[in-house]
mmCIF file of C-alpha atoms in Angstrom:
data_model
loop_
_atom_site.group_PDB
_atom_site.id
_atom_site.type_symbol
_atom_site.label_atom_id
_atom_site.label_comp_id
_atom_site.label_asym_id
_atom_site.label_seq_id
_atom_site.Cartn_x
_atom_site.Cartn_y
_atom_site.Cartn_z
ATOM 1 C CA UNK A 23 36.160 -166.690 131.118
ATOM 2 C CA UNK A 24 39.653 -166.606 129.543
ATOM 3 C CA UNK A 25 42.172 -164.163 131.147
ATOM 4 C CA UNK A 26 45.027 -162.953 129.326
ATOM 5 C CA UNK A 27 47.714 -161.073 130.512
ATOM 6 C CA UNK A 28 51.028 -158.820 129.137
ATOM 7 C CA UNK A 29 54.120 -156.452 130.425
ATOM 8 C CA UNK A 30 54.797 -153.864 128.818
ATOM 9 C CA UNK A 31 56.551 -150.076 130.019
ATOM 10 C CA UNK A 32 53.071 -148.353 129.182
ATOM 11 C CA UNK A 33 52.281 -146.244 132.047
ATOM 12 C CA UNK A 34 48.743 -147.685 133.934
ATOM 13 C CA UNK A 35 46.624 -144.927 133.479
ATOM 14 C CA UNK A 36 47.528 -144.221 129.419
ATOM 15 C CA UNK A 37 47.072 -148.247 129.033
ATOM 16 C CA UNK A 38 43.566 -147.582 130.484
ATOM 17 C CA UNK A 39 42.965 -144.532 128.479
ATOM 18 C CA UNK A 40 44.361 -146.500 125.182
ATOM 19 C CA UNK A 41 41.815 -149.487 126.071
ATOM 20 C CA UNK A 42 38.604 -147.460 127.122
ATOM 21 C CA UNK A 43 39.480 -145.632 122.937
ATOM 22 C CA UNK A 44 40.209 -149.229 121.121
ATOM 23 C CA UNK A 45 37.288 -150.363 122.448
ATOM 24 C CA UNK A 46 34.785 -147.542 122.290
ATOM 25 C CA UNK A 47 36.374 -146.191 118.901
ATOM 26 C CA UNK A 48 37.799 -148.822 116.995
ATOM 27 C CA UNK A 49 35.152 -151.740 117.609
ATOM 28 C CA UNK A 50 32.822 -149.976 116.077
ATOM 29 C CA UNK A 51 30.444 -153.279 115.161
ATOM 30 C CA UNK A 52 30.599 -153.985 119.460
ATOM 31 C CA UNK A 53 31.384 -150.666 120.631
ATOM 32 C CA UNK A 54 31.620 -151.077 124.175
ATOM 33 C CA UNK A 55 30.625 -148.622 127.172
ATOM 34 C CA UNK A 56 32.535 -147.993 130.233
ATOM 35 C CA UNK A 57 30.213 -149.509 133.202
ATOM 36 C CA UNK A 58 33.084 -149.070 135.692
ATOM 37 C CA UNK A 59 36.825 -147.532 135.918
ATOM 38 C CA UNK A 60 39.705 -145.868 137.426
ATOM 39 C CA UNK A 61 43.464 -145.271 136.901
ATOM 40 C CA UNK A 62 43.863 -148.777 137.404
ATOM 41 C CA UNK A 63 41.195 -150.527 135.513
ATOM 42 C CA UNK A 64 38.003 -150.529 133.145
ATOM 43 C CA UNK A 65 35.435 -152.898 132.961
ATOM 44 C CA UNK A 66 33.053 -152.535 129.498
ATOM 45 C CA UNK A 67 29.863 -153.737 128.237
ATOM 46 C CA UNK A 68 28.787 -154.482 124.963
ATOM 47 C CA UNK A 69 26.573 -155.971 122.598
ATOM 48 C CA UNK A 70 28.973 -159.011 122.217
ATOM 49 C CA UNK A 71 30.331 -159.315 125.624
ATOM 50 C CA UNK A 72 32.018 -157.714 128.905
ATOM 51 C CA UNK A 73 35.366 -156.837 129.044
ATOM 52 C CA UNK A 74 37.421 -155.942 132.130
ATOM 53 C CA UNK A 75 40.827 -154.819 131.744
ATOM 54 C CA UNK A 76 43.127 -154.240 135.032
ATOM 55 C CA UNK A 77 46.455 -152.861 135.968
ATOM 56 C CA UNK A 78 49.500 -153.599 138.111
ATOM 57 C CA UNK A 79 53.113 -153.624 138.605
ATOM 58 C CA UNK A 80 55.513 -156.380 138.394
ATOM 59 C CA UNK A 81 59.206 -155.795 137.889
ATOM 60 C CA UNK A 82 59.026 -152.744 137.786
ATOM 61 C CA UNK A 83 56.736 -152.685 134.465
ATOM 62 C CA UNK A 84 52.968 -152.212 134.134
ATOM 63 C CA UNK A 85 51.111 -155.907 134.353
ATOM 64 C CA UNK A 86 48.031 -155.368 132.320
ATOM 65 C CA UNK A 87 45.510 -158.365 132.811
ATOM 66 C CA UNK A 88 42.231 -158.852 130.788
ATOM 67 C CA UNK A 89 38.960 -160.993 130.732
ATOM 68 C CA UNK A 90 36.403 -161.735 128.741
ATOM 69 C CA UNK A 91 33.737 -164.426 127.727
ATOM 70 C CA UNK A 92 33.653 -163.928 124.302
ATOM 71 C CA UNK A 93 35.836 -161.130 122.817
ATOM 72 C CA UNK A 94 39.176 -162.709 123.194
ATOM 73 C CA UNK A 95 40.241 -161.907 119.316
ATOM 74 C CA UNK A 96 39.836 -158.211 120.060
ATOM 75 C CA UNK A 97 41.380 -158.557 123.640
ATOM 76 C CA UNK A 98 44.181 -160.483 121.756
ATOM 77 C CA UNK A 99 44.990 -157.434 119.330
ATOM 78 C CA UNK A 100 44.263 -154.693 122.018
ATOM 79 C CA UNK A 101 47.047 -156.624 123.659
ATOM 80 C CA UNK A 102 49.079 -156.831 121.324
ATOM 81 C CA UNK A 103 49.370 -153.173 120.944
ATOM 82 C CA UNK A 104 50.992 -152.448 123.949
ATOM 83 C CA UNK A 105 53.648 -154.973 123.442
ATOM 84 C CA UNK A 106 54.693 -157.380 120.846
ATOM 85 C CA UNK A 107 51.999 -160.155 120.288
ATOM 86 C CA UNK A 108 54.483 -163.183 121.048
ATOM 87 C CA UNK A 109 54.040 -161.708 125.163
ATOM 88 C CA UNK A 110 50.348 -162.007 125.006
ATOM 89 C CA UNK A 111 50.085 -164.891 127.181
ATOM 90 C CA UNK A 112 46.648 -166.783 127.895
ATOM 91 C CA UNK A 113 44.585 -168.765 130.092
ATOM 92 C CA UNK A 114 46.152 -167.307 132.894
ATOM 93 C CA UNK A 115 45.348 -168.854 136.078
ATOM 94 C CA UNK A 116 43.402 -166.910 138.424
ATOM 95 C CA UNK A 117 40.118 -166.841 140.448
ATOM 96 C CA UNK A 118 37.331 -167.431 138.701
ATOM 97 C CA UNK A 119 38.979 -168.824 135.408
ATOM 98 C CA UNK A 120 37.214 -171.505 134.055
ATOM 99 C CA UNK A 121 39.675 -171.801 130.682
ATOM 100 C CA UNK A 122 36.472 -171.680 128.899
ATOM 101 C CA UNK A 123 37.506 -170.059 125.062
#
C-alpha cells in the first residue's frame, strides 16, 4: 500500500467532493464507486483498485492523505490538483504501509 500525502488551503469537505468527481467522472476506464464517506474522507472501489482518501488539519491547512495498491499514477495527479505536484510527497509512513509501489 503506498500512502501519499499533500497541504493545500482546499477546504476538507470540497477536497472530498473534488476526489469522489475525479474519480467517478474523469477515470472513466476505472471509474470508481464510493463504498464509504463523510466530510472527512472517501474510500472507493474499482475495477483496478481501492482508493481511500482522508482529511485533516495541520498548520492550520487541510492535510489530505491517500492510499492505494495500485492506482498511485491517478492518486499522483488527483493530488496534484489541489496543490502544486512538487508537494505530493510519498511513501509516507504510517500504519499499515508496507512501501509496496
Amino acid at each position: 500500500m503506498l500512502i501519499q500525502e499533500v497541504l493545500t488551503d482546499i477546504p476538507p469537505e470540497e477536497v472530498i467532493q473534488r476526489a469522489r468527481e475525479w474519480f467517478t467522472l474523469r477515470m472513466t476506464q476505472y471509474a470508481g464507486f464510493t463504498e464509504d464517506s463523510s466530510d472527512h474522507h472517501l474510500k472507493l472501489m474499482s475495477e483496478a483498485a481501492d482508493i481511500t482518501i482522508g482529511t485533516g488539519t495541520q498548520d492550520g491547512r487541510t492535510l489530505v492523505r491517500a492510499s492505494t495498491s495500485r492506482m498511485h499514477h491517478e492518486v499522483s495527479q488527483f493530488l496534484a490538483t489541489l496543490a502544486p505536484a512538487e508537494e505530493v510527497r510519498e511513501n509516507v509512513p504510517g500504519p499499515g504501509v508496507s512501501g509496496a509501489g
